[in-house]
CSV table of C-alpha atoms (C1' of nucleotides) in Angstrom, one decimal:
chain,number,residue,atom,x,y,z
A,1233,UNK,CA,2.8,-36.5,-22.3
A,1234,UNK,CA,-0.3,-36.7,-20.0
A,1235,UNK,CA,-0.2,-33.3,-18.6
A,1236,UNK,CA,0.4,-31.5,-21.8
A,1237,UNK,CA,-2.3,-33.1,-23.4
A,1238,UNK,CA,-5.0,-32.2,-21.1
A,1239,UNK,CA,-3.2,-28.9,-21.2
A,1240,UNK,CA,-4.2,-28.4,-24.9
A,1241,UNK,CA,-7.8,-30.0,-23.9
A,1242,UNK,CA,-8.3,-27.4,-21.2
A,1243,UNK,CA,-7.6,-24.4,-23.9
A,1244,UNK,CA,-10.2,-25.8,-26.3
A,1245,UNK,CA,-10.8,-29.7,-27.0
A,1246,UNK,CA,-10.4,-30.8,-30.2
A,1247,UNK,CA,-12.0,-33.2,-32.0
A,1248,UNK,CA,-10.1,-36.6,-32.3
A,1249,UNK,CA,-8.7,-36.1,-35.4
A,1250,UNK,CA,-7.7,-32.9,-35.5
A,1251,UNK,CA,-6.1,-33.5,-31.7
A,1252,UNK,CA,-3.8,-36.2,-33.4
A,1253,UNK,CA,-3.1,-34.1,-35.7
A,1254,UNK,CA,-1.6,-31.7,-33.5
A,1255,UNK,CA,0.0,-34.1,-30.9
A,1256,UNK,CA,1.7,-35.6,-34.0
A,1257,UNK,CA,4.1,-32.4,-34.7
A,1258,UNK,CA,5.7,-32.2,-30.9
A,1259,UNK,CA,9.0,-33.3,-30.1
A,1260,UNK,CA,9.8,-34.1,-27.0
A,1261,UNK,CA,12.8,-32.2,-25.5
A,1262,UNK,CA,15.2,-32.8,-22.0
A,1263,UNK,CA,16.9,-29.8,-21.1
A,1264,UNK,CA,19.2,-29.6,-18.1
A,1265,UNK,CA,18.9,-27.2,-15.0
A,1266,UNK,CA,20.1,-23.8,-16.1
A,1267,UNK,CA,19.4,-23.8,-20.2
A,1268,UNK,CA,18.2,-20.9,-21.6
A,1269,UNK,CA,15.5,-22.5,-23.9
A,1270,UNK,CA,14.2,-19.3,-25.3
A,1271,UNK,CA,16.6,-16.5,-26.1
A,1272,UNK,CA,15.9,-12.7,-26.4
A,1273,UNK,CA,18.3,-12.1,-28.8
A,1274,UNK,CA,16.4,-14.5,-31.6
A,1275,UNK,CA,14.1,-15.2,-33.1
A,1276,UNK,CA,12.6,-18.0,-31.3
A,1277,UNK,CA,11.2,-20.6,-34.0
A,1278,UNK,CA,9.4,-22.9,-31.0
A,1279,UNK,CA,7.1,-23.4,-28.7
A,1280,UNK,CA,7.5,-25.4,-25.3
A,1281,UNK,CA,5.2,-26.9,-23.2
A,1282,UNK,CA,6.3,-27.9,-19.5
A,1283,UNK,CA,5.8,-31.9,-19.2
A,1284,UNK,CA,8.2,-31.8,-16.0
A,1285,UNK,CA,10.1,-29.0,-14.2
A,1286,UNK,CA,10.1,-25.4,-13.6
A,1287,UNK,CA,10.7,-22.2,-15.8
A,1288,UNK,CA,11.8,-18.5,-15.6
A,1289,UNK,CA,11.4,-15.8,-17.8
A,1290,UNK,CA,13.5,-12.5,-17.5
A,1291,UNK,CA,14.7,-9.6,-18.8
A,1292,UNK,CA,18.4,-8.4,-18.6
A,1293,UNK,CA,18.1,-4.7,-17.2
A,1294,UNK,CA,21.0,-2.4,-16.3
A,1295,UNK,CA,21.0,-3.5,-12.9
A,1296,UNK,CA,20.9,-7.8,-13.7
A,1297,UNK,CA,18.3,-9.6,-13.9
A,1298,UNK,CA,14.1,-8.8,-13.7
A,1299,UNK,CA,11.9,-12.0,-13.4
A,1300,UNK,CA,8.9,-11.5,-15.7
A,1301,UNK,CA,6.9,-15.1,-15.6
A,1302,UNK,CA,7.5,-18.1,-13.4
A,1303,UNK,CA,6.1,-21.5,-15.6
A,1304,UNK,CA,5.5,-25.3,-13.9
A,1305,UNK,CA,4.3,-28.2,-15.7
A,1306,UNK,CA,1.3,-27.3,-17.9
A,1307,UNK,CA,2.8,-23.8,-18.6
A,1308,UNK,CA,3.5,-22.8,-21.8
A,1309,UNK,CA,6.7,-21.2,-22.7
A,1310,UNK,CA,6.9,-18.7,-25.6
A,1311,UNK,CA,8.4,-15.5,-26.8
A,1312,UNK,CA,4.6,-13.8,-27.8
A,1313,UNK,CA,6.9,-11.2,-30.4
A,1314,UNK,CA,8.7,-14.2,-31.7
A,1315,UNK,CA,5.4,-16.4,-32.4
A,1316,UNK,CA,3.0,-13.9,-33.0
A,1317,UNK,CA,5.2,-11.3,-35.0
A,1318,UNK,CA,8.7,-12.8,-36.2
A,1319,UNK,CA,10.2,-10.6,-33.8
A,1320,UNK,CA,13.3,-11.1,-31.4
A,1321,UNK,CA,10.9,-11.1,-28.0
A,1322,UNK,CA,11.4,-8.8,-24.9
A,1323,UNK,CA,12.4,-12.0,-22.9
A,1324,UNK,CA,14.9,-14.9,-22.0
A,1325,UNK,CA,13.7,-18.1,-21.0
A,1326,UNK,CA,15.5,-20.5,-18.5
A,1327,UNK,CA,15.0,-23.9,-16.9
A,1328,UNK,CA,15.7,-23.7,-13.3
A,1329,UNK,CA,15.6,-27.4,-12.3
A,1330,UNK,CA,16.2,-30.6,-15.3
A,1331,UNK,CA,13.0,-30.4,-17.0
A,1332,UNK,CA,10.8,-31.7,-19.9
A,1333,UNK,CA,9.5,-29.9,-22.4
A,1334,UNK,CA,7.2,-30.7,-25.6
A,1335,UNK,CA,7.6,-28.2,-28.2
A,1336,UNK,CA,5.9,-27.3,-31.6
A,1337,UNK,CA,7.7,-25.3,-34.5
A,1338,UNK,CA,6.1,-22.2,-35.3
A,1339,UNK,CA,5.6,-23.0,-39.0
A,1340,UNK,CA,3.7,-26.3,-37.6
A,1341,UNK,CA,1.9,-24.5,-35.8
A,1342,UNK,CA,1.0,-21.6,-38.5
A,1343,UNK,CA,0.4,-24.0,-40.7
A,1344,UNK,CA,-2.4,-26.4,-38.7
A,1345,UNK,CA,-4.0,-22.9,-38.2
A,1346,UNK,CA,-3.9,-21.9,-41.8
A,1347,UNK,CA,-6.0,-25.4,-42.5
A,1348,UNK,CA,-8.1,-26.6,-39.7
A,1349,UNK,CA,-10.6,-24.4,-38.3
A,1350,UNK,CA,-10.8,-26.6,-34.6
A,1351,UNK,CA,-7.0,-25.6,-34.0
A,1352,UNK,CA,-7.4,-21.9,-35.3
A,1353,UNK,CA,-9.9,-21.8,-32.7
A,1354,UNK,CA,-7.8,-23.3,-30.3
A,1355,UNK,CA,-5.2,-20.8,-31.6
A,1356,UNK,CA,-7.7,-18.1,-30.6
A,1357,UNK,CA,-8.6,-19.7,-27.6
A,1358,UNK,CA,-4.9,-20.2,-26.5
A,1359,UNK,CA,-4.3,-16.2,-26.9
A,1360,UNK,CA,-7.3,-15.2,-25.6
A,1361,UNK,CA,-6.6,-17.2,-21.8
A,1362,UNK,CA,-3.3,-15.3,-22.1
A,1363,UNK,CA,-4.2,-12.1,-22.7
A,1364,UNK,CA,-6.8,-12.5,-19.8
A,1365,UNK,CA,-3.4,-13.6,-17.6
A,1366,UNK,CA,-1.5,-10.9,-18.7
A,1367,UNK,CA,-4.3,-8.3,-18.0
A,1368,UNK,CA,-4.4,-9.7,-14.7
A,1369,UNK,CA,-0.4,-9.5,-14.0
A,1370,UNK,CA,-1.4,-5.8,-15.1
A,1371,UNK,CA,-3.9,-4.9,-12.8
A,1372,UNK,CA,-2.4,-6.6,-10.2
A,1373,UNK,CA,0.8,-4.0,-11.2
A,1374,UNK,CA,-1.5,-1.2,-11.0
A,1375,UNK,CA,-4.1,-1.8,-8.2
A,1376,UNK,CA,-2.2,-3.8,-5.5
A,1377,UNK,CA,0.7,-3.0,-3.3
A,1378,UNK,CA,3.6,-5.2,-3.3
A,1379,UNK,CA,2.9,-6.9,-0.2
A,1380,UNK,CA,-0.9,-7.9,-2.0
A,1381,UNK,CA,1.3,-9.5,-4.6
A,1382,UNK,CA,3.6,-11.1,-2.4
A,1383,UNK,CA,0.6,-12.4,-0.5
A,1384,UNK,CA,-1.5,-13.8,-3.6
A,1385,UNK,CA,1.8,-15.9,-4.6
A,1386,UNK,CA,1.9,-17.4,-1.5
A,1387,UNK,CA,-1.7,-18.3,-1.5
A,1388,UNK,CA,-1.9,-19.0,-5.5
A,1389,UNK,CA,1.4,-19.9,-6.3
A,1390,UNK,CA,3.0,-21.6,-3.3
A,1391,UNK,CA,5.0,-24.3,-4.9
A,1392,UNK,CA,7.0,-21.4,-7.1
A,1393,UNK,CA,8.0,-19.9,-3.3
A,1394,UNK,CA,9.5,-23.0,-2.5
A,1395,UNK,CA,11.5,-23.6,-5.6
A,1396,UNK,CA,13.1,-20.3,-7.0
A,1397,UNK,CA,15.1,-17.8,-4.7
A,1398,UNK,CA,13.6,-14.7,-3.5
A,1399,UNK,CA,15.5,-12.8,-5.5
A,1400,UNK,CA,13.6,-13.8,-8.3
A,1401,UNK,CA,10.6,-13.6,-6.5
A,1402,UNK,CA,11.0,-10.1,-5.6
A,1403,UNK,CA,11.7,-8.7,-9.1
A,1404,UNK,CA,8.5,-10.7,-10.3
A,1405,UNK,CA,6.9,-8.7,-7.9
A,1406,UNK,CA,8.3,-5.2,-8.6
A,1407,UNK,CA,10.3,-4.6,-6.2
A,1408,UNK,CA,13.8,-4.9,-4.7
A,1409,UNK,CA,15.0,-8.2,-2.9
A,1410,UNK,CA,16.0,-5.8,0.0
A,1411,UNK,CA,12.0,-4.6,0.0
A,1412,UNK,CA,11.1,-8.0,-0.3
A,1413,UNK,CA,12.6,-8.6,2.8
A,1414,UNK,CA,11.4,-6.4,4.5
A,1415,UNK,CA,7.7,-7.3,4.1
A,1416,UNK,CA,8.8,-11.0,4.9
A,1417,UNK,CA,10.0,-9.3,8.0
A,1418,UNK,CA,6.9,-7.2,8.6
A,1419,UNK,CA,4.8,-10.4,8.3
A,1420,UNK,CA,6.2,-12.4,11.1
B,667,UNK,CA,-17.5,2.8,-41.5
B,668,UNK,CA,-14.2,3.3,-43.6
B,669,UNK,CA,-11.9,3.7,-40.6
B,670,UNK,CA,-13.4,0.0,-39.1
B,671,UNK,CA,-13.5,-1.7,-42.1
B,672,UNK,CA,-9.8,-0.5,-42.4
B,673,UNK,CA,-9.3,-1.8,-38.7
B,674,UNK,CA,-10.6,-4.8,-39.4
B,675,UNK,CA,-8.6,-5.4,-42.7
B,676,UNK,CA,-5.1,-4.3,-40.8
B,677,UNK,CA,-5.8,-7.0,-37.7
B,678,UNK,CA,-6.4,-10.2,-40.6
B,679,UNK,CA,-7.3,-9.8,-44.2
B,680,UNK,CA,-10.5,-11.7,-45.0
B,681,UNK,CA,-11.7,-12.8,-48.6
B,682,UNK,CA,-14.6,-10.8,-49.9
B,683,UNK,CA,-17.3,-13.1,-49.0
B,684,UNK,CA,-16.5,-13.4,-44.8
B,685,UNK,CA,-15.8,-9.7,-45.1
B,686,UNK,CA,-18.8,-9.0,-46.5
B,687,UNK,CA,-20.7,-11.3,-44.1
B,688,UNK,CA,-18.7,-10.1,-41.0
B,689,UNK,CA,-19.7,-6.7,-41.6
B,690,UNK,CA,-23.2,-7.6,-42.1
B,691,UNK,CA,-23.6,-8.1,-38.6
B,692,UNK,CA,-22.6,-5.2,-37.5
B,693,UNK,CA,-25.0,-1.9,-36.2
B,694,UNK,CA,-24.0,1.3,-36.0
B,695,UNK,CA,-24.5,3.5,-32.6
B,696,UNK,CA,-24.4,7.2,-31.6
B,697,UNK,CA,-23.7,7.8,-28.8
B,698,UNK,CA,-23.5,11.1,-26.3
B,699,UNK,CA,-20.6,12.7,-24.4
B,700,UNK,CA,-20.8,11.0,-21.1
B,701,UNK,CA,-22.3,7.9,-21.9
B,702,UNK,CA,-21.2,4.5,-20.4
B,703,UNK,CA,-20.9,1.8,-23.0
B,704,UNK,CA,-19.4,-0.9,-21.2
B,705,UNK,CA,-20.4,-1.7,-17.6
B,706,UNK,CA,-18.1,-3.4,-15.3
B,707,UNK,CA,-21.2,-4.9,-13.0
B,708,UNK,CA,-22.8,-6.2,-16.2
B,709,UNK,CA,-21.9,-9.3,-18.5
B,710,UNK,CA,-21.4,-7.3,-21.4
B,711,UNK,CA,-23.1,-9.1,-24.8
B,712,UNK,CA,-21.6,-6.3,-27.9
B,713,UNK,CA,-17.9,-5.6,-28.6
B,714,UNK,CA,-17.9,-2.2,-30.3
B,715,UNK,CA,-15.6,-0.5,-32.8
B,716,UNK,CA,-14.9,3.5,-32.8
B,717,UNK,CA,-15.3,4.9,-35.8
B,718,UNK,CA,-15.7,8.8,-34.1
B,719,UNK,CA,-14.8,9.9,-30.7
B,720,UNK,CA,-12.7,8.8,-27.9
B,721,UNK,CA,-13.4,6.8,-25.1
B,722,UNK,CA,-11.7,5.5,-21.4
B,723,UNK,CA,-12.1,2.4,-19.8
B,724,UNK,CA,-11.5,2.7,-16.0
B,725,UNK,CA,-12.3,1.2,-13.0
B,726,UNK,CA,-13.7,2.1,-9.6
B,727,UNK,CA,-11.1,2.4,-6.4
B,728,UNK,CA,-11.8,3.7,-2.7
B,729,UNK,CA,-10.3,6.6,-4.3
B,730,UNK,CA,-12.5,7.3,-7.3
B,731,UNK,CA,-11.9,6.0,-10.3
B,732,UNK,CA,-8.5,4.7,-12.3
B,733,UNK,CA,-8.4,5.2,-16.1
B,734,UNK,CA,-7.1,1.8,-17.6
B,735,UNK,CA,-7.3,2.5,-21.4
B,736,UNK,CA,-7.6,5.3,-23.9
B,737,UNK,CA,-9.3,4.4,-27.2
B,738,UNK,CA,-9.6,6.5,-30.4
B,739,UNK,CA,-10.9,6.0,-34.0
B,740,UNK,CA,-10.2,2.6,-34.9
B,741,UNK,CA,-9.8,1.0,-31.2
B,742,UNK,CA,-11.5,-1.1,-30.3
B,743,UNK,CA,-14.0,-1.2,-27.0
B,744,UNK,CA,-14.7,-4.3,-25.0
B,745,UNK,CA,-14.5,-6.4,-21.7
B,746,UNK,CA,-11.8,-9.1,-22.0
B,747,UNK,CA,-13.5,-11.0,-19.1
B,748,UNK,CA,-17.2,-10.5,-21.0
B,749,UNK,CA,-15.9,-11.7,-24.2
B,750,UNK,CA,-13.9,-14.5,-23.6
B,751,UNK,CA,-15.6,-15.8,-20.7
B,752,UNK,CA,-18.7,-14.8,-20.2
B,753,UNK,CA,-18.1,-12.8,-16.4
B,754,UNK,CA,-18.5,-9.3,-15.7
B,755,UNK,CA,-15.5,-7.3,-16.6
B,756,UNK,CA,-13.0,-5.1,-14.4
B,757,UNK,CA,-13.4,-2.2,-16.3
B,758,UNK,CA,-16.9,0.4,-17.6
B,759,UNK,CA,-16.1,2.2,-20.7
B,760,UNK,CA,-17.5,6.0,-21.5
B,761,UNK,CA,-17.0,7.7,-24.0
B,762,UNK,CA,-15.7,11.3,-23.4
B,763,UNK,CA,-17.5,13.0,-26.8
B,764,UNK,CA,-19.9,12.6,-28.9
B,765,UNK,CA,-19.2,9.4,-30.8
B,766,UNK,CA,-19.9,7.4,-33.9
B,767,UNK,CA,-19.4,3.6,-32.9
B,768,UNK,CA,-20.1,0.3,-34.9
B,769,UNK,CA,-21.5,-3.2,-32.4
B,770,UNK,CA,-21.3,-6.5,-33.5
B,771,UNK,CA,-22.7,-9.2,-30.6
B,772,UNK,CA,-20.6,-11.7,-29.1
B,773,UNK,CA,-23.2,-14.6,-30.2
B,774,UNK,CA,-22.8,-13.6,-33.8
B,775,UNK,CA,-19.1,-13.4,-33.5
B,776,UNK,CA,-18.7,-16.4,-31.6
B,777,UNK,CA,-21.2,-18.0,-34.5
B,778,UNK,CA,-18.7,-16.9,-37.0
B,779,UNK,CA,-15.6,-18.1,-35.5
B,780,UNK,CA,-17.1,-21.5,-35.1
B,781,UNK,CA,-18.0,-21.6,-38.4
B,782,UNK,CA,-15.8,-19.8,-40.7
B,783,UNK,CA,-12.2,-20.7,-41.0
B,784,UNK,CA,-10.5,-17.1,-42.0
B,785,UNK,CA,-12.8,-15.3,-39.3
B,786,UNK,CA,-11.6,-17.9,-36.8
B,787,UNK,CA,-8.0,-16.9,-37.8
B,788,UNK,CA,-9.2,-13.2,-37.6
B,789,UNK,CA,-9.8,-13.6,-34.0
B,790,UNK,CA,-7.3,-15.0,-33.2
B,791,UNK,CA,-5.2,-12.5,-34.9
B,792,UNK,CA,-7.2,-9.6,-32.8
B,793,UNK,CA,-6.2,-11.8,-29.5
B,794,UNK,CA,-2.9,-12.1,-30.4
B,795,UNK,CA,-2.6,-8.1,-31.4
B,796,UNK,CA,-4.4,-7.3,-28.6
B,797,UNK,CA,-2.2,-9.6,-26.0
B,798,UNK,CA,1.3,-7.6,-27.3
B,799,UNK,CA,-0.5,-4.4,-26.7
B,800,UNK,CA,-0.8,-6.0,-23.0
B,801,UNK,CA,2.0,-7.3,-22.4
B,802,UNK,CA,3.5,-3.7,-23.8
B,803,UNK,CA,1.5,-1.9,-21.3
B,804,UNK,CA,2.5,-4.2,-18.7
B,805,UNK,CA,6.3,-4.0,-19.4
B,806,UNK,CA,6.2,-0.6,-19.1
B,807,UNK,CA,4.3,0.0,-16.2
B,808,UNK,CA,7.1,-2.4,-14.7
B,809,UNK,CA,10.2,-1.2,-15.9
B,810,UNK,CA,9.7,2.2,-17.3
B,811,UNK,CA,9.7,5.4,-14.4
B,812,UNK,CA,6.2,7.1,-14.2
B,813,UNK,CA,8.5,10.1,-16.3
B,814,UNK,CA,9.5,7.5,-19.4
B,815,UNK,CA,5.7,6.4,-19.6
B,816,UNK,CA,4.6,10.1,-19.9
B,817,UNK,CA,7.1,11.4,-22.0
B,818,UNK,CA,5.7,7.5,-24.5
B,819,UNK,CA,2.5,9.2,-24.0
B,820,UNK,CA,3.2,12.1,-25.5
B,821,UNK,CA,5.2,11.0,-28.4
B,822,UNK,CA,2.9,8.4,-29.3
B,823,UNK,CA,-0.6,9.6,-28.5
B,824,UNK,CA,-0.4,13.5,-28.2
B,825,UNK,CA,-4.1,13.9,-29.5
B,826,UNK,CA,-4.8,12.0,-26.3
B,827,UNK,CA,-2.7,14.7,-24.3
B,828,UNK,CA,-4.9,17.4,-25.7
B,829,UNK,CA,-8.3,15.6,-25.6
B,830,UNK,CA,-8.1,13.8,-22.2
B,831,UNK,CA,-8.2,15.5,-18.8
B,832,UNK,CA,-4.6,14.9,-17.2
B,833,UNK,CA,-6.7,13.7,-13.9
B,834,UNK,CA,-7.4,10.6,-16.6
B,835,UNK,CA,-3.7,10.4,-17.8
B,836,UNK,CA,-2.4,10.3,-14.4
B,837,UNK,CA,-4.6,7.9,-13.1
B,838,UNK,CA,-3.6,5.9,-16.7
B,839,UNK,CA,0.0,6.4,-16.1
B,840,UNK,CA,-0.4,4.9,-12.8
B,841,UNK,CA,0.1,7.7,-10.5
B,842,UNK,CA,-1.6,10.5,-8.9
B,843,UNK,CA,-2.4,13.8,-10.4
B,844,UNK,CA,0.0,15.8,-7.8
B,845,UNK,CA,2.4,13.6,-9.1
B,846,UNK,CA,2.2,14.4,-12.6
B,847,UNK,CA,1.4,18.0,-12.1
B,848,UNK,CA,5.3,17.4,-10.4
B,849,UNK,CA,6.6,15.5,-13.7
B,850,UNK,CA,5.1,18.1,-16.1
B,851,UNK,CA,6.7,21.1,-13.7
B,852,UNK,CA,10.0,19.7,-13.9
B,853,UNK,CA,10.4,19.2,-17.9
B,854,UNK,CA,9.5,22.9,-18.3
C,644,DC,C1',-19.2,39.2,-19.2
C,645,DC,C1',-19.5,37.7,-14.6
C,646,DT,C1',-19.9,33.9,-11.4
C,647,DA,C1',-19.7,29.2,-10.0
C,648,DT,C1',-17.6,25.0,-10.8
C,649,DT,C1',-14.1,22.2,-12.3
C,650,DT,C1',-9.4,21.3,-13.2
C,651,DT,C1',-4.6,21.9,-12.5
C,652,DT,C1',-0.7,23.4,-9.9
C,653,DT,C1',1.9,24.3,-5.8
C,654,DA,C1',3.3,23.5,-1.0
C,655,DT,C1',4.1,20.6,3.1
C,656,DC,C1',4.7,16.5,5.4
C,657,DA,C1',4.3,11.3,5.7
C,658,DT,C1',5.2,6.9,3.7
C,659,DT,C1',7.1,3.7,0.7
C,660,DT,C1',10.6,1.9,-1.9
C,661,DG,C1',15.3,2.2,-3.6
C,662,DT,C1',20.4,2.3,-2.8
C,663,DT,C1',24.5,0.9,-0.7
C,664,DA,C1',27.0,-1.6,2.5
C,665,DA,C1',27.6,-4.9,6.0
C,666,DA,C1',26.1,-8.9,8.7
C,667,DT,C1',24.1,-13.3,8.9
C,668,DA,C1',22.5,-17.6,7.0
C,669,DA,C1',22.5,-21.2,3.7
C,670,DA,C1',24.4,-23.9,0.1
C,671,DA,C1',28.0,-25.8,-2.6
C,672,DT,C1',32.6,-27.5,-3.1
C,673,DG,C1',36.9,-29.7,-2.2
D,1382,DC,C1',34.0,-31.1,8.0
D,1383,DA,C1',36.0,-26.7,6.8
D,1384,DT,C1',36.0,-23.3,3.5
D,1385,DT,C1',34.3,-20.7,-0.1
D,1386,DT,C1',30.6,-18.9,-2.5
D,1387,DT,C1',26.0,-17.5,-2.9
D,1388,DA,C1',21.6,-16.0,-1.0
D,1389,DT,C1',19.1,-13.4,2.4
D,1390,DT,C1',18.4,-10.1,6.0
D,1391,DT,C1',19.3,-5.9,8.4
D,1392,DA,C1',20.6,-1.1,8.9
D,1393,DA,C1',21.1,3.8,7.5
D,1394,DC,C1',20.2,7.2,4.3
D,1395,DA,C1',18.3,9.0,-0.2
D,1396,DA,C1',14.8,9.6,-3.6
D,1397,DA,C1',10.3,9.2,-5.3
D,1398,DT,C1',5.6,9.2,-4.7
D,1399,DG,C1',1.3,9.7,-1.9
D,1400,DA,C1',-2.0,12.4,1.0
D,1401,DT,C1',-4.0,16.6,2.2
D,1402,DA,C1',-4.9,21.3,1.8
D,1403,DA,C1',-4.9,25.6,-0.4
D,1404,DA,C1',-4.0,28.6,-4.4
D,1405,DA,C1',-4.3,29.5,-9.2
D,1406,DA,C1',-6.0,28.7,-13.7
D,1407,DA,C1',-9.3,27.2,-16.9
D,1408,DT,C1',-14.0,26.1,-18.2
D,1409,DA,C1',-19.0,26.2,-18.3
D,1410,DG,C1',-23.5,28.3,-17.6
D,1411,DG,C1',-26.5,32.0,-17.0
DNA sequence: CCTATTTTTTATCATTTGTTAAATAAAATG
DNA sequence: CATTTTATTTAACAAATGATAAAAAATAGG
């Protein structure tokens, strides 16, 4: 559970107590290569953390499959419509090797927030490093060409190239696996 | 201050006494047509609430500048990156009338989030709210044609349509303005 | 009300990315 | 190891968007 715990320390550190506290409601979990741990259908009454493995997030569009968010141990795996509004989310989640997750239930979670102010802030803290992520993958959308993005996962994310297929790569990127090729090609 | 006291209430209701002592610390500010609120170079130290006016948050390109957010009465303004971390932002905000706005600093917010249990929750609430908006813009600017997101636009935010110069819009919608001019031309 | 300036539209051509299909390469299975 | 399945690349054409320039429309200032 080392990695998840400095995980939660990175967000915000917690005093001791309140830290045990929290540690006390996970449960560990061992899913196998290919479960869908989060499903956009539901409402989805968890949240994982990554102890071991590698995760994918997607959407199901009219043509298949579109990769939004690629998670390796540390990550954080959640539906943000499910946790933050009771909502069925936009967004599947699926293991794509045998993994280990930690999760917390929602109502846990809700509840440590409702009573302690270090976790609320570490509540705040958690959404707040998020939104800064997601603001990136949105200015990255907006401001960079595809080959950019395809150059910063290489550099940033190099291990996720090695694991998942490009196929999943290239819809993470916004484009086509056919124009994903061709700026693999163009690079050479 | 109606419409931000309402704003605030609708992200996380506090009781009357953080209320109360929350809105203490805020200062009201006119400001002129024109005027740049937030700026991208600077490590911004307010977070400001609109209670008159419209503003645009956008940032500089080789090509001039690309709009990145629209806000109206009861939005409200402020660097991510300068708020939660404490580095320059992406983004300068102006406002594009004459406007009415409220300011609270960061210090005194950050004192009353590590102080004050429901104002804690409160900001985390505003994260989280803020985080779906996000990850809503960011969904759409990835799956939706540059067509689907104007056509949102105006269904969801005409006043915007009729305030905003549709140089802004396009810029905001993520595409150029002879593009638009195109998209606008073929609904006719 | 007229003129200068700014904004928006239209037109043309270039570039990028998507679509479809086929070929090649890699991986999984018996 | 041979065969089947899956993943990736390549090719050819179509569609969407960008770039640049010019025309038209709208707005602001004297």
């Amino acid at each position: 559970m080392t990695i998840i715990s400095n995980k939660i320390d990175e967000i915000f550190l917690l005093p001791t107590t309140e830290k045990a506290l929290f540690l006390s409601r996970f449960e560990r979990v061992e899913v196998q290569k290919g479960a869908v741990v989060i499903n956009a259908e539901k409402i989805e009454r968890y949240v994982y953390f990554i102890e071991k493995g590698i995760a994918r997030a997607f959407r199901e569009t009219d043509k298949g499959q579109t990769t939004i968010w690629f998670g390796e141990a540390g990550g954080v795996m959640l539906s943000f419509l499910s946790f933050f509004k009771n909502k069925p989310g936009y967004e599947s989640i699926e293991v794509l090797e045998d993994s280990t997750l930690y999760r917390i239930s929602s109502n846990h979670l809700q509840e440590l927030y409702s009573l302690h102010l270090p976790i609320a802030n570490w509540g705040r803290k958690f959404a707040e490093q998020e939104l800064l992520l997601t603001e990136q993958r949105f200015m990255d959308l907006q401001f960079k060409t595809a080959t950019e993005r395809y150059q910063d996962l290489i550099k940033h994310s190099p291990s996720i190239l090695q694991r998942v297929q490009l196929g999943h790569i290239a819809s993470y990127l916004g484009i086509t696996q056919v124009s994903l090729s061709r700026i693999r090609a163009a690079a050479k």
